[in-house]
XYZ file of C-alpha atoms in Angstrom:
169
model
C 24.143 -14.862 2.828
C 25.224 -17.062 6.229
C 26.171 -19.980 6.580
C 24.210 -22.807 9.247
C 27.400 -22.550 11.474
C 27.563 -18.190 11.325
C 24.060 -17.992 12.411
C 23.432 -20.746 15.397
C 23.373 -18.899 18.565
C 22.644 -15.163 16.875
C 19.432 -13.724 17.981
C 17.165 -13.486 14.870
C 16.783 -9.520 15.195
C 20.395 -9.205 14.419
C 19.663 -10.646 10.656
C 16.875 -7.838 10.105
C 17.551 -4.127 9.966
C 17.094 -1.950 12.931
C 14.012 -0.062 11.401
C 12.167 -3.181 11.075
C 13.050 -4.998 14.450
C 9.801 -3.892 16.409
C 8.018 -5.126 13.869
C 9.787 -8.760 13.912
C 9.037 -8.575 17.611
C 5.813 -8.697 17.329
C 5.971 -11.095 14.864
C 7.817 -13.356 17.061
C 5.115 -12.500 19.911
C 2.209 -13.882 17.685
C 4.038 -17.037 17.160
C 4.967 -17.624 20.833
C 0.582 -17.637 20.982
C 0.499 -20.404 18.867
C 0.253 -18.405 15.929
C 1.626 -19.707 12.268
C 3.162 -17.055 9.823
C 3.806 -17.315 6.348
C 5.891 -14.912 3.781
C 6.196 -12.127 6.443
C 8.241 -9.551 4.485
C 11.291 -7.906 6.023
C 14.664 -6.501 5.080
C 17.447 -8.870 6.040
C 21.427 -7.919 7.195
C 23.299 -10.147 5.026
C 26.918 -10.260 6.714
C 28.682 -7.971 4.313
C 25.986 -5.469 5.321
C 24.180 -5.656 1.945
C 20.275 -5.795 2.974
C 18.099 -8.152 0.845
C 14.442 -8.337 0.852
C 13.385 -11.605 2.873
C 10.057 -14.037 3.542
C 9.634 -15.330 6.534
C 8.026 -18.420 7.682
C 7.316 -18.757 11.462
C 6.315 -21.438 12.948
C 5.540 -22.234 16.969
C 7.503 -24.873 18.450
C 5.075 -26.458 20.741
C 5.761 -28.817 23.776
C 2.232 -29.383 24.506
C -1.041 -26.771 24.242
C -0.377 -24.253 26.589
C 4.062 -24.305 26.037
C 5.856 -22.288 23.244
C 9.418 -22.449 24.150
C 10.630 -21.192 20.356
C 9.880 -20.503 16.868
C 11.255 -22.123 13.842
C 11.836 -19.561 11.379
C 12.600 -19.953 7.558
C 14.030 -16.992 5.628
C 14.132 -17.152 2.192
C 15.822 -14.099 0.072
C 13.229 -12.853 -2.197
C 15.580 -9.829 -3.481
C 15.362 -11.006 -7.188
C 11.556 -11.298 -7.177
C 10.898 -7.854 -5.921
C 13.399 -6.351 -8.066
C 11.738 -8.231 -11.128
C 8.198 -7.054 -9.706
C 8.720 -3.449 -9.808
C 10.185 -3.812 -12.899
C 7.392 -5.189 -13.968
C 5.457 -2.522 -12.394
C 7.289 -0.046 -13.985
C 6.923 -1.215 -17.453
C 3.277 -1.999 -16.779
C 2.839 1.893 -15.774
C 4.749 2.956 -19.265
C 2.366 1.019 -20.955
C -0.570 2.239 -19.814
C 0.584 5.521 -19.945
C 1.764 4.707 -23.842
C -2.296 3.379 -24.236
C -4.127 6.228 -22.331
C -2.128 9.039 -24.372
C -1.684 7.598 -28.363
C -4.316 9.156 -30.619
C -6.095 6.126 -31.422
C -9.108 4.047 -29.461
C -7.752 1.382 -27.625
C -9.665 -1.645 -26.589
C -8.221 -5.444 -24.374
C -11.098 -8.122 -24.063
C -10.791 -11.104 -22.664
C -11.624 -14.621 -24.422
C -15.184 -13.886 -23.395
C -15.295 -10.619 -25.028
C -15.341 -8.770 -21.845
C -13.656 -5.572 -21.831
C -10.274 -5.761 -19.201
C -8.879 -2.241 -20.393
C -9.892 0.223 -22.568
C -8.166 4.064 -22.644
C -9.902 7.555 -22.419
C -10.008 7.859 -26.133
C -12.022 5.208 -26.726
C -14.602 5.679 -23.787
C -15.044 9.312 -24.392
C -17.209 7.596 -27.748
C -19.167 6.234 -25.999
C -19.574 9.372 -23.247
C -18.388 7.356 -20.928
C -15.099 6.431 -18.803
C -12.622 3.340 -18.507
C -14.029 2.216 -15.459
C -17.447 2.347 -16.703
C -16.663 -0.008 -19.320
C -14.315 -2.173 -18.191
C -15.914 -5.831 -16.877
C -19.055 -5.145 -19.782
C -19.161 -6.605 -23.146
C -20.138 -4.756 -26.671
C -23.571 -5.896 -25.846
C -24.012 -3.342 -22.971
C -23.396 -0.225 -25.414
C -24.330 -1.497 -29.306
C -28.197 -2.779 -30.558
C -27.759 -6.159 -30.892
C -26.690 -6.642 -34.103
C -23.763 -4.249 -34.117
C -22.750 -5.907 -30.772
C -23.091 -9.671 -32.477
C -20.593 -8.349 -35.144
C -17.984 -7.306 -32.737
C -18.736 -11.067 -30.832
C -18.287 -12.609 -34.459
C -15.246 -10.735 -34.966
C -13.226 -11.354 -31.632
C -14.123 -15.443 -32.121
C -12.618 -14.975 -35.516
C -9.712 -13.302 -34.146
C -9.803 -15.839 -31.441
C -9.872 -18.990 -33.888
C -7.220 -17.846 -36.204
C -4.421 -16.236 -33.751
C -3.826 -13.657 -35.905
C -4.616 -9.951 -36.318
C -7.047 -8.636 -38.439
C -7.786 -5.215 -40.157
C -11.460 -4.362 -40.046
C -12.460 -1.192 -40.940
C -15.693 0.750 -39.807
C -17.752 4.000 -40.676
């Protein structure tokens, strides 16, 4: 990073990269009209030339309504975070892909029984696809009583914590 004492008197483009200064610009621009910004993201210049990924906070410093003679800025490096969200991302992706191509039916409610995921496999059942039945409960596709069953045996689920193995024709 820099220190308090590297940065005083350095014009704030020179801590972004080049590609991105236009767009701090009119960041800065927006500001100087009074504007507030919070978690603008931008790539930083740290001063052994390593770029990290940065948030901004800008904030107008005003001397009265009509006067905007600077902007405070806060930069916080947020490097780590994006790193950890596309790897998050990433293993996100490999599980759905592991869902959408094993042989069996695969099924994620919520603790209201309401489907959040469901793969092709299972769907296909029912003649219909994920995004058809995602957001719906058992009750939208079974008679009533077949759908009171499944309700009966997600609470049960729900109430112990623990898996079960139910078995159906």
């Amino acid at each position: 990073g820099h220190s308090a004492e590297s940065i005083i008197g350095l014009d704030v483009a020179d801590l972004i990269v080049e590609r991105q200064r236009a767009q701090l610009t009119e960041l800065l621009l927006r500001v100087r009209h009074g504007e507030s910004l919070r978690n603008a993201s931008l790539t930083g210049v740290r001063r052994d030339a390593q770029t990290v990924d940065v948030a901004l906070t800008l904030s107008p410093i005003a001397l009265g309504p009509q006067l905007v003679p600077g902007v405070a800025v806060i930069a916080r490096d947020i490097t780590e975070r994006k790193e950890a969200e596309e790897s998050l991302r990433k293993s996100e992706r490999l599980t759905r892909n592991l869902l959408e191509h094993l042989p069996h039916r695969i099924l994620v409610k919520d603790r209201s029984s309401v489907m959040t995921f469901c793969n092709t496999r299972y769907a296909a059942d029912l003649g219909l696809t994920p995004a058809e039945i995602v957001g719906k409960t058992a009750s939208d596709f079974h008679p009533p009583q077949l759908a009171a069953a499944y309700r009966a045996d997600d609470e049960a689920v729900m109430a112990l914590g623990t898996t079960r193995d139910l078995e159906e024709p």
